[in-house]
Each structure stands twice: as structure tokens, then as C-alpha cells.
PDB file of C-alpha atoms in Angstrom:
ATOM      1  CA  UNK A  12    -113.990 138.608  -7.815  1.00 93.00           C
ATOM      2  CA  UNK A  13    -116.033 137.788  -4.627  1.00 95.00           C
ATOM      3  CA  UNK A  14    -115.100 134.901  -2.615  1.00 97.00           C
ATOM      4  CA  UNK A  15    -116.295 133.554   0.541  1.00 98.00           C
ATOM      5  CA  UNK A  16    -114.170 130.398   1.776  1.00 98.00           C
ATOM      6  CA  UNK A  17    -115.954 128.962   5.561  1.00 98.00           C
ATOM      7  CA  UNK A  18    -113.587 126.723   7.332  1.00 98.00           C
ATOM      8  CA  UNK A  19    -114.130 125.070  11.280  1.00 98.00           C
ATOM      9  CA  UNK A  20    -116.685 122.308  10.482  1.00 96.00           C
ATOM     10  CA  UNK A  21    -115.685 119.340  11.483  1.00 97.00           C
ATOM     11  CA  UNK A  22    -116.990 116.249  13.651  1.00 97.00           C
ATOM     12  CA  UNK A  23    -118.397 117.456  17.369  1.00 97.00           C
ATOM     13  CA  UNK A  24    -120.096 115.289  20.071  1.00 97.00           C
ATOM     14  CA  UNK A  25    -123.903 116.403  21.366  1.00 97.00           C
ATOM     15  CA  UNK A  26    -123.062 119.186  23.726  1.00 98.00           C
ATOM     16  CA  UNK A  27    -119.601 120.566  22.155  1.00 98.00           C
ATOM     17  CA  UNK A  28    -118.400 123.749  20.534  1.00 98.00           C
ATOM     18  CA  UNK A  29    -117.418 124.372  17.128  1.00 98.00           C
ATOM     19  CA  UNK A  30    -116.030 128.031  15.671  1.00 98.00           C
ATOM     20  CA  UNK A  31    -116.765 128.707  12.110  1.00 98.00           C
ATOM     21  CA  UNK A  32    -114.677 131.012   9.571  1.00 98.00           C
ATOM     22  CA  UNK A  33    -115.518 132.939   6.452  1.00 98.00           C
ATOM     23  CA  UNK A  34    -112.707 134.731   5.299  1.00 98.00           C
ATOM     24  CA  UNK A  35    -113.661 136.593   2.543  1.00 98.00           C
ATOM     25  CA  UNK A  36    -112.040 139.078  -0.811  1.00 97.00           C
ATOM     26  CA  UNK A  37    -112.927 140.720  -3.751  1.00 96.00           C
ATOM     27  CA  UNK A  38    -114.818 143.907  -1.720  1.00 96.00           C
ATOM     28  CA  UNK A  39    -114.599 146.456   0.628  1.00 97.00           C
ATOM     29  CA  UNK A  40    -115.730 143.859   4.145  1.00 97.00           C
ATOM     30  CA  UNK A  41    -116.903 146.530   6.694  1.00 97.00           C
ATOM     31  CA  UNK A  42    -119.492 147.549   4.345  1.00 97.00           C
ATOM     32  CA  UNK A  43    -121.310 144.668   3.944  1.00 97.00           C
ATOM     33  CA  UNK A  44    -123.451 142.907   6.411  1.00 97.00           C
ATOM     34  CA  UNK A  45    -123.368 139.157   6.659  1.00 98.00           C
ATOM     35  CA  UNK A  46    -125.190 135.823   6.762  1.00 98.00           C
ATOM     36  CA  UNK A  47    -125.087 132.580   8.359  1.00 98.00           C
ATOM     37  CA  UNK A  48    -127.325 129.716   6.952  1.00 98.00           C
ATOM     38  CA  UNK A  49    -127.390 126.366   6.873  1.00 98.00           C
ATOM     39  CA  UNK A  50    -128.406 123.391   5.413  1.00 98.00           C
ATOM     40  CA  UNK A  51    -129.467 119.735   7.004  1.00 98.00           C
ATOM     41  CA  UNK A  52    -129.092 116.782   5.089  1.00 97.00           C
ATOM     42  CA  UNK A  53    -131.558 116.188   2.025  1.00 96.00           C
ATOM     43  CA  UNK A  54    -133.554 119.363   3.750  1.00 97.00           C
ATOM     44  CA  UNK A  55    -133.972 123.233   2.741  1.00 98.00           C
ATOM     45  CA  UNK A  56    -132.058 126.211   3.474  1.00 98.00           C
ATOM     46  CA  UNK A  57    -132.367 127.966   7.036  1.00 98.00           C
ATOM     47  CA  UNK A  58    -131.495 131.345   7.949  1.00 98.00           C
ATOM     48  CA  UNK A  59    -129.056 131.162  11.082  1.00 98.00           C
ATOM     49  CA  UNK A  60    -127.660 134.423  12.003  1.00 98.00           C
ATOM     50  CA  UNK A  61    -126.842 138.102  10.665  1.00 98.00           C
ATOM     51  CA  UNK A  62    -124.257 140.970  11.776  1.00 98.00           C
ATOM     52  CA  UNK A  63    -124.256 144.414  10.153  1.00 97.00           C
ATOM     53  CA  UNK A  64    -120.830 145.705   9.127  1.00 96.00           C
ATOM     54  CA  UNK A  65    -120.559 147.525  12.039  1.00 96.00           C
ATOM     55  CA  UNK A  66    -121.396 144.373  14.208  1.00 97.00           C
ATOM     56  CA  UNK A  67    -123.795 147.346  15.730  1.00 97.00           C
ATOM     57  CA  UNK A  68    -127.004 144.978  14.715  1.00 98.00           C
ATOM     58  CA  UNK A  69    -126.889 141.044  15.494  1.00 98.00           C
ATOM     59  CA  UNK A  70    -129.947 138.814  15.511  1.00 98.00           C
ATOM     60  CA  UNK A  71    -130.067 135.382  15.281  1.00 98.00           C
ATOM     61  CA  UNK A  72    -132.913 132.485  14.303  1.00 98.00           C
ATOM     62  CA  UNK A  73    -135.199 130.765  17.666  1.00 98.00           C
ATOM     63  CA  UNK A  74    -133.281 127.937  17.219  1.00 98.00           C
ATOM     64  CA  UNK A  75    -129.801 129.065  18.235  1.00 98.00           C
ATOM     65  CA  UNK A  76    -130.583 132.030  20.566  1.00 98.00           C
ATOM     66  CA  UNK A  77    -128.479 131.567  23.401  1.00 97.00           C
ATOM     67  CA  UNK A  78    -125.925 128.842  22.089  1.00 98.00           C
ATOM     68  CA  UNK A  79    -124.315 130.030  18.842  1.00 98.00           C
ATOM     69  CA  UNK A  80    -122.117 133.454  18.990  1.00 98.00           C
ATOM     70  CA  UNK A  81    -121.728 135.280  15.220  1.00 98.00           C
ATOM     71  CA  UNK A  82    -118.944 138.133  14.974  1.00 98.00           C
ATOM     72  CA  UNK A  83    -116.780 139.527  12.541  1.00 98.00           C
ATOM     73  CA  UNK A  84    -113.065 140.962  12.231  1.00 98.00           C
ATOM     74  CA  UNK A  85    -113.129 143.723   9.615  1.00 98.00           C
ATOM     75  CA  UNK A  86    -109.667 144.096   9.502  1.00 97.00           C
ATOM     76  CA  UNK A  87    -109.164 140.322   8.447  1.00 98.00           C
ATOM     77  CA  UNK A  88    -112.065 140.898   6.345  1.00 98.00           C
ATOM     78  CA  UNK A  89    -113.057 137.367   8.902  1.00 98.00           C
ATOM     79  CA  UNK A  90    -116.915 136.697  10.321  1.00 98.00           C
ATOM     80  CA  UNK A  91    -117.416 134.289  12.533  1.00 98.00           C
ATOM     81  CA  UNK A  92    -119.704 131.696  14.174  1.00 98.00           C
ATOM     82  CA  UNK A  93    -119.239 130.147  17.211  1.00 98.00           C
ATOM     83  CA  UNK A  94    -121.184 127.586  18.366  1.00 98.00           C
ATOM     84  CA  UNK A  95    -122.173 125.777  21.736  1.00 98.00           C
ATOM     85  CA  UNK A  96    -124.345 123.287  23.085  1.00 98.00           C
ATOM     86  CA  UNK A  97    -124.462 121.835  19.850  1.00 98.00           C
ATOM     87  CA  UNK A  98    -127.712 119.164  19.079  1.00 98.00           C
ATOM     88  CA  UNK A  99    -127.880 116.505  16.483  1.00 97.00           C
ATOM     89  CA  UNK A 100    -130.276 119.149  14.658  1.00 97.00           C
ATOM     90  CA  UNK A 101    -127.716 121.668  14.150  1.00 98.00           C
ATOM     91  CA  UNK A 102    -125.679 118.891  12.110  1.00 98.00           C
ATOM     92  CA  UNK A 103    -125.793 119.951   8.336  1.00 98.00           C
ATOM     93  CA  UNK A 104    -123.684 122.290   5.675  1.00 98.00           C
ATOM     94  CA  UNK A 105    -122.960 125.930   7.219  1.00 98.00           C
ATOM     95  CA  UNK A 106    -122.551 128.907   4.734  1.00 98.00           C
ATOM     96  CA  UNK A 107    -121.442 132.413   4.843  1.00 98.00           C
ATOM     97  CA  UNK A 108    -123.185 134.582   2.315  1.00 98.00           C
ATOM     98  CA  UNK A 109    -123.071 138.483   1.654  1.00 96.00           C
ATOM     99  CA  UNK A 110    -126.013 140.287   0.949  1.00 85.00           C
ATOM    100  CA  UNK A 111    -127.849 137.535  -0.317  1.00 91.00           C
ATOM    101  CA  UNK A 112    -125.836 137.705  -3.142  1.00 90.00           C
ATOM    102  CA  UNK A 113    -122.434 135.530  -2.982  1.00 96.00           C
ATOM    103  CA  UNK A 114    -122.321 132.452  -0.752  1.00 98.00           C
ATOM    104  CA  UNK A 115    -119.176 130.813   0.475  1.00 98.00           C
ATOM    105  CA  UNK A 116    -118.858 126.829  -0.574  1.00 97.00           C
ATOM    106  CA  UNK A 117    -120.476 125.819   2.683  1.00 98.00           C
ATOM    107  CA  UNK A 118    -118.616 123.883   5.789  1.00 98.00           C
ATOM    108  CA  UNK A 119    -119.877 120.553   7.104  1.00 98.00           C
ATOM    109  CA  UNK A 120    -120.528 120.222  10.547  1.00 98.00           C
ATOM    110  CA  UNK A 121    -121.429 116.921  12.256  1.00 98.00           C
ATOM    111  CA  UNK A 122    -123.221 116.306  15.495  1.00 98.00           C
ATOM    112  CA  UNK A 123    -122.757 112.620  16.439  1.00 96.00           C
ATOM    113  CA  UNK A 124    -121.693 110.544  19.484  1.00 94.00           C
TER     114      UNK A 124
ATOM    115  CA  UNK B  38    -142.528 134.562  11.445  1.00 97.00           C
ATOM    116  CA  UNK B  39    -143.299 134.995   8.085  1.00 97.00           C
ATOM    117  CA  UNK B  40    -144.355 131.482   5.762  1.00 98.00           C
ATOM    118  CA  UNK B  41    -142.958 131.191   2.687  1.00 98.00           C
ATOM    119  CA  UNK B  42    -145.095 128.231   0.630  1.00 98.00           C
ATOM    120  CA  UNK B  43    -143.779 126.717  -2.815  1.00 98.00           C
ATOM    121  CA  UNK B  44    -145.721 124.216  -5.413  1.00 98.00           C
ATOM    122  CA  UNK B  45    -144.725 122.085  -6.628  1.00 98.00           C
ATOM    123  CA  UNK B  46    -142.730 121.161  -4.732  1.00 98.00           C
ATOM    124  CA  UNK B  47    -141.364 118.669  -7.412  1.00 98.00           C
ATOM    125  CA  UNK B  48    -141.499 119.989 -11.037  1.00 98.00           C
ATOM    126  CA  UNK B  49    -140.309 117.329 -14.051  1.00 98.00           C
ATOM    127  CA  UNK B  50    -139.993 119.595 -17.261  1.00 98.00           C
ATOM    128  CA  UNK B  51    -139.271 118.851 -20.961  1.00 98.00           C
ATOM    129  CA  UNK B  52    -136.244 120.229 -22.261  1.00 98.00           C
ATOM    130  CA  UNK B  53    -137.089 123.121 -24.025  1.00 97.00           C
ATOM    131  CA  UNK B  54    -140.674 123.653 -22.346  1.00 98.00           C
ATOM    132  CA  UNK B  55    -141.430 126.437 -19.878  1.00 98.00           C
ATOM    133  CA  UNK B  56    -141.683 126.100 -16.099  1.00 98.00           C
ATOM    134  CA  UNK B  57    -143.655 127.907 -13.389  1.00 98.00           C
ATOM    135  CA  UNK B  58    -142.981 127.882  -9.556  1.00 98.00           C
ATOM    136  CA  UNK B  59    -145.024 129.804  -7.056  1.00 98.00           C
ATOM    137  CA  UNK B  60    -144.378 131.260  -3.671  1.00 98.00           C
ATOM    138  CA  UNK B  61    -146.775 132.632  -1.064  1.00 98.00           C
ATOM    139  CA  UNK B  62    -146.141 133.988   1.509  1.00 98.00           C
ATOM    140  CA  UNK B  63    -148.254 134.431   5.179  1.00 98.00           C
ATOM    141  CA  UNK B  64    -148.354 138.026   4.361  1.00 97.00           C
ATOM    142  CA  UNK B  65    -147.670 140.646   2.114  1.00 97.00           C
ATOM    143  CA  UNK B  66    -143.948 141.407   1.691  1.00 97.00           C
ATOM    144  CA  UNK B  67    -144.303 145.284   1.090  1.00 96.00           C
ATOM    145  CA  UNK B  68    -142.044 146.562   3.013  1.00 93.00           C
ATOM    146  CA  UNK B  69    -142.763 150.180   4.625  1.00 91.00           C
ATOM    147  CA  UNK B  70    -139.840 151.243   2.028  1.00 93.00           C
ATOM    148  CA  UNK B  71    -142.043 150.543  -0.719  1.00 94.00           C
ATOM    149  CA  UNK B  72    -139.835 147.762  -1.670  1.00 96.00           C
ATOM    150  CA  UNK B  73    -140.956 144.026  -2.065  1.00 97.00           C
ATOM    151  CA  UNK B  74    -138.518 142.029  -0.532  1.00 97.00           C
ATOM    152  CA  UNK B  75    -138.727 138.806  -2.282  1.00 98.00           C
ATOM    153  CA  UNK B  76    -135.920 136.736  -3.828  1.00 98.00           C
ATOM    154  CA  UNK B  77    -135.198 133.403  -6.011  1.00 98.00           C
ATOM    155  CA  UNK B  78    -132.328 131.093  -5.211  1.00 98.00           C
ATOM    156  CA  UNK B  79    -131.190 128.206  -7.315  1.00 98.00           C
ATOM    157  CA  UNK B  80    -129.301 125.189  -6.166  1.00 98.00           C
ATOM    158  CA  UNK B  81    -127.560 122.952  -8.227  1.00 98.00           C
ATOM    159  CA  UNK B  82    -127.064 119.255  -7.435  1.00 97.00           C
ATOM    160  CA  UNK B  83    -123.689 119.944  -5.018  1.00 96.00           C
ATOM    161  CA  UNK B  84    -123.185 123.171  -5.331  1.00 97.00           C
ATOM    162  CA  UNK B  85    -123.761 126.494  -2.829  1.00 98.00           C
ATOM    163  CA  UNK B  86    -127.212 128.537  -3.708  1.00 98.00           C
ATOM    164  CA  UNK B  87    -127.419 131.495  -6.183  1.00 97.00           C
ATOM    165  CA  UNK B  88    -129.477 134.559  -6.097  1.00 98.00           C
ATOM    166  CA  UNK B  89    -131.353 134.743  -9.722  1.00 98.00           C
ATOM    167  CA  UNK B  90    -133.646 137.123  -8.734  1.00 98.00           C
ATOM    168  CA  UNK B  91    -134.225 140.117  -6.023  1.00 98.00           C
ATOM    169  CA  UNK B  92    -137.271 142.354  -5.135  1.00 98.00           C
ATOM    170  CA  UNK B  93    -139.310 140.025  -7.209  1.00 98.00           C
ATOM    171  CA  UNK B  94    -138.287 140.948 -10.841  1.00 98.00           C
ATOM    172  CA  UNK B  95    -134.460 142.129 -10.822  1.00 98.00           C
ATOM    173  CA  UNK B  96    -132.055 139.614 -12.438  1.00 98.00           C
ATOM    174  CA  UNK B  97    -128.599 139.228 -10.600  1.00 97.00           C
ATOM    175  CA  UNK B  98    -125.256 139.832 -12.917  1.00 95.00           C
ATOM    176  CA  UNK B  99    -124.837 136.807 -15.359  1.00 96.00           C
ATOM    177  CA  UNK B 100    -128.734 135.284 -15.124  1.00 98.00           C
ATOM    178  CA  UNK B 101    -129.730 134.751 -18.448  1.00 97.00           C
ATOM    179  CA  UNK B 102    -132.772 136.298 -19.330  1.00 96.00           C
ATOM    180  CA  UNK B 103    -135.193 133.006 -19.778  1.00 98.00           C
ATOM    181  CA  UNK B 104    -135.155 133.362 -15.869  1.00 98.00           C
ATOM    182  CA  UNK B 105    -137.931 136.013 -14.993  1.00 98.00           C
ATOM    183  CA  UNK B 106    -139.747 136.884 -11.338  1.00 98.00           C
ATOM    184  CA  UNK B 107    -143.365 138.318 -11.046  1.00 98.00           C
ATOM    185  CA  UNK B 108    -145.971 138.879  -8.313  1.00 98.00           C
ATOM    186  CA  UNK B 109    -146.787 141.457  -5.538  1.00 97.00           C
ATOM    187  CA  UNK B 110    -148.053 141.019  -2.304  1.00 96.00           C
ATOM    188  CA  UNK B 111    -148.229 137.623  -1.372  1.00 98.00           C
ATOM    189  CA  UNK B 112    -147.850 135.815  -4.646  1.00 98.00           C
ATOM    190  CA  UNK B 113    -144.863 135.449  -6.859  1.00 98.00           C
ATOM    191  CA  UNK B 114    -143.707 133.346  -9.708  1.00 98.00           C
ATOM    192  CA  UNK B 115    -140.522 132.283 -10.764  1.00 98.00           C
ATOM    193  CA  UNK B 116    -140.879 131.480 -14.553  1.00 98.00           C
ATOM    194  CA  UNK B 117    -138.177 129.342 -16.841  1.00 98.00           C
ATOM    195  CA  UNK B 118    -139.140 130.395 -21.124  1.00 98.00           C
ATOM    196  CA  UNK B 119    -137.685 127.173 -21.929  1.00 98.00           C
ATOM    197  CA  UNK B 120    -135.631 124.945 -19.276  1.00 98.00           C
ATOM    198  CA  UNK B 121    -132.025 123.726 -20.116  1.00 98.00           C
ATOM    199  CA  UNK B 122    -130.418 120.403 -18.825  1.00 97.00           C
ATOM    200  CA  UNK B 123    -128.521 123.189 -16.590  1.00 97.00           C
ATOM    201  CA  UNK B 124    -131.539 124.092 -15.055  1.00 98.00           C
ATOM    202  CA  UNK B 125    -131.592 121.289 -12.628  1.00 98.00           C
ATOM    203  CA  UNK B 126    -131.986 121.828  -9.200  1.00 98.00           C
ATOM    204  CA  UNK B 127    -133.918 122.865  -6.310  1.00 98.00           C
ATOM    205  CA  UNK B 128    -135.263 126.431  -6.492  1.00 98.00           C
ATOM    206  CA  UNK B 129    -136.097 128.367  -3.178  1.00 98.00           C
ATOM    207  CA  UNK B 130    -137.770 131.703  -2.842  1.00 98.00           C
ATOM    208  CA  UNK B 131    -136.684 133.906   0.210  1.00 98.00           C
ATOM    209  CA  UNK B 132    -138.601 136.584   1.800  1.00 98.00           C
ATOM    210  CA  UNK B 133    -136.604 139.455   3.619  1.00 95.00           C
ATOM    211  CA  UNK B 134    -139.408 141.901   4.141  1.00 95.00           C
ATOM    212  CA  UNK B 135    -140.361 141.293   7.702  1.00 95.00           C
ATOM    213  CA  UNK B 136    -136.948 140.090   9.547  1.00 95.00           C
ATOM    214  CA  UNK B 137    -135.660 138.403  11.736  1.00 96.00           C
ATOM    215  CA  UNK B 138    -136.289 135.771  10.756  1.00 97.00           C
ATOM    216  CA  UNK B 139    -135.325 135.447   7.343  1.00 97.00           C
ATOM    217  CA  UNK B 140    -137.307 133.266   6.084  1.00 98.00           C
ATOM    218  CA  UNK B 141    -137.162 130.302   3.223  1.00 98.00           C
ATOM    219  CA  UNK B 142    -139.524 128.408   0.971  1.00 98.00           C
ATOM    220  CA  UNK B 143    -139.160 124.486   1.130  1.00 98.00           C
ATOM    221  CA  UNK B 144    -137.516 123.932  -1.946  1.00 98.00           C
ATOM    222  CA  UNK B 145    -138.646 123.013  -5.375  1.00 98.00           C
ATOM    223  CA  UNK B 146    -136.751 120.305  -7.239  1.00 98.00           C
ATOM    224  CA  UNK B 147    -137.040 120.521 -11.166  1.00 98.00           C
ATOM    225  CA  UNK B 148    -135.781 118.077 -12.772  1.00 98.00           C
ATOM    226  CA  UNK B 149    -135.841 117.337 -16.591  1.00 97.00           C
ATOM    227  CA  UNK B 150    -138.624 114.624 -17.726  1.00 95.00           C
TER     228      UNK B 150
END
């Protein structure tokens, strides 16, 4: 069975660092490339970030360029996300999915003075 | 970036009555594979999305069957024979043709009338 359990959210001032967790089971990890998305409050889903299985390919959405880090550790079957520089925008539910087709339970992270 | 666009974007359904959400997209998801890379999510009230449906019309392991996908191009349809009480939730359609980004529709929320 497939499971994807994120851990690292937390509460964060404007300007701090966070480092997510997905540790994941149930399939063969260094095939499969991974997802970050999250979710705001009340709002829609938003892709974040993606690494192949090789970590060879990493792109990430406008909106964290430059602040949030994603990276994975095949041999703890672990990916990763860390994040800097955090904004009250970034505040919401983070997930880790695989190929679009299993998603973790999500992690809350809050932004807030 | 690619814009994924969803109506209704609230959707009140009898129990037992069909349903009909559409996506479009700001242009055609064909990919140069000759795949169509459009997908359906559902999420429950509280719970982590699920894939129903991938390159338009393929059902994901354990979807029952009243869930079906349609469309080419830049329209799609996700279509519900007859909705259950389970059915509740926001559905989002997901376009990975033409990435990064990924990108999402804004959500519809059926609901049961």
C-alpha cells in the first residue's frame, strides 16, 4: 500500500524557514518523481515544486523561485522542501504527492507574527 | 502558463441525478506525445485530493464507473451518472501538458440539493 506521511509544518514568523518531510512506502522511491502542492485556506490547489527520481530535473512555481529548496533522499525513500523567506501567502496545507496519483495527508504551515 | 477554467463553479445536485463539470483550458493540451494530459481530482470535505481520472478518460484503481472524463483539445467534462451523498466535494481538473507550471482549475464544489 502507498503512503505518503509530510511532517515539518508548524507555526513560522514572516521571513523564517521551515523544512518539510514526506517519507514515503509501499513502492520502489527512486523511480518515481515527486510533487509539492499546496493549499491556502478556503482556496484551490497550487502546484509548488517537482524533482525527478534522479533529482536530475527540478522546477519550481513563480511564486517560490528563489526561496523554497525541494530535494529528495532515495535511500530513506525521504523528499524534501525547504523553505525560506517565508510570506503570509505561503501559509496554507503542504502535500507530497507521487505521480499525481497518491497524496500524502497534507502538513499545515502557518505564516503569522 | 497554461489557464485551466471550471463552471460552475458551484454545482447543487439531487441525489440520484447526473452532474456535469467543464474545464477549458487557454490552449490545447495535446501534448507532442500524442497524449492529452488532462486530469480530475476530487476533494472531500477534510480530506487530501484524489486522482479519478487521467489523460481525460482513464479511471484510476477503485473509481467507480458512474465517474467518466471526455473532451479533447481544450474542452473536457467530468460527468457523475447519478451523484451519491459521497460525492461531495470540490472537484478540480489539472492540466500537465505544457509544464512547468502545473497548472489547476479553481475548484468546483458539488454539493447535494
Amino acid at each position: 500500500e502507498v503512503q505518503l506521511v509530510e511532517s515539518g509544518g508548524g507555526l513560522v514568523q514572516p521571513g523564517g524557514s521551515l523544512r518539510l518531510s514526506c517519507v514515503a512506502s509501499g513502492f520502489t522511491f527512486s523511480d518515481f518523481e515527486m510533487n509539492w502542492i499546496r493549499q491556502a485556506p478556503g482556496k484551490g490547489l497550487e502546484w509548488v515544486s517537482y524533482i525527478s527520481g534522479d533529482e536530475s530535473t527540478i522546477y519550481y512555481a513563480d511564486s517560490v523561485e528563489g526561496r523554497f529548496s525541494v530535494s529528495r533522499d532515495n535511500a530513506r525513500n525521504s523528499l524534501f522542501l525547504q523553505m525560506t523567506a517565508l510570506r503570509a501567502e505561503d501559509m496554507g496545507v503542504y502535500y507530497c504527492a507521487v505521480s499525481w496519483g497518491y497524496w500524502g495527508q497534507g502538513i499545515l504551515v502557518t505564516v503569522s507574527s | 502558463d497554461v489557464v485551466m477554467t471550471q463552471s460552475p463553479l458551484s454545482l447543487p445536485v439531487t441525489l440520484g441525478q447526473p452532474a456535469s463539470i467543464s474545464c477549458r483550458s487557454s490552449q490545447s493540451l495535446l501534448n507532442t506525445d500524442g497524449n492529452t494530459y488532462l486530469s480530475w481530482f476530487q476533494q472531500r470535505p477534510g480530506q487530501s485530493p484524489r486522482r479519478l481520472i487521467y489523460k481525460v478518460s482513464k479511471r484510476d484503481s477503485g473509481v467507480p464507473d458512474r465517474f467518466s472524463g471526455s473532451g479533447s483539445g481544450t474542452d473536457f467534462t467530468l460527468k457523475v451518472s447519478r451523484v451519491e451523498a459521497e460525492d461531495v466535494g470540490v472537484y478540480y481538473c489539472m492540466q500537465g501538458a505544457h509544464w512547468p507550471p502545473i497548472t489547476f482549475g479553481q475548484g468546483t464544489r458539488l454539493e447535494i440539493k
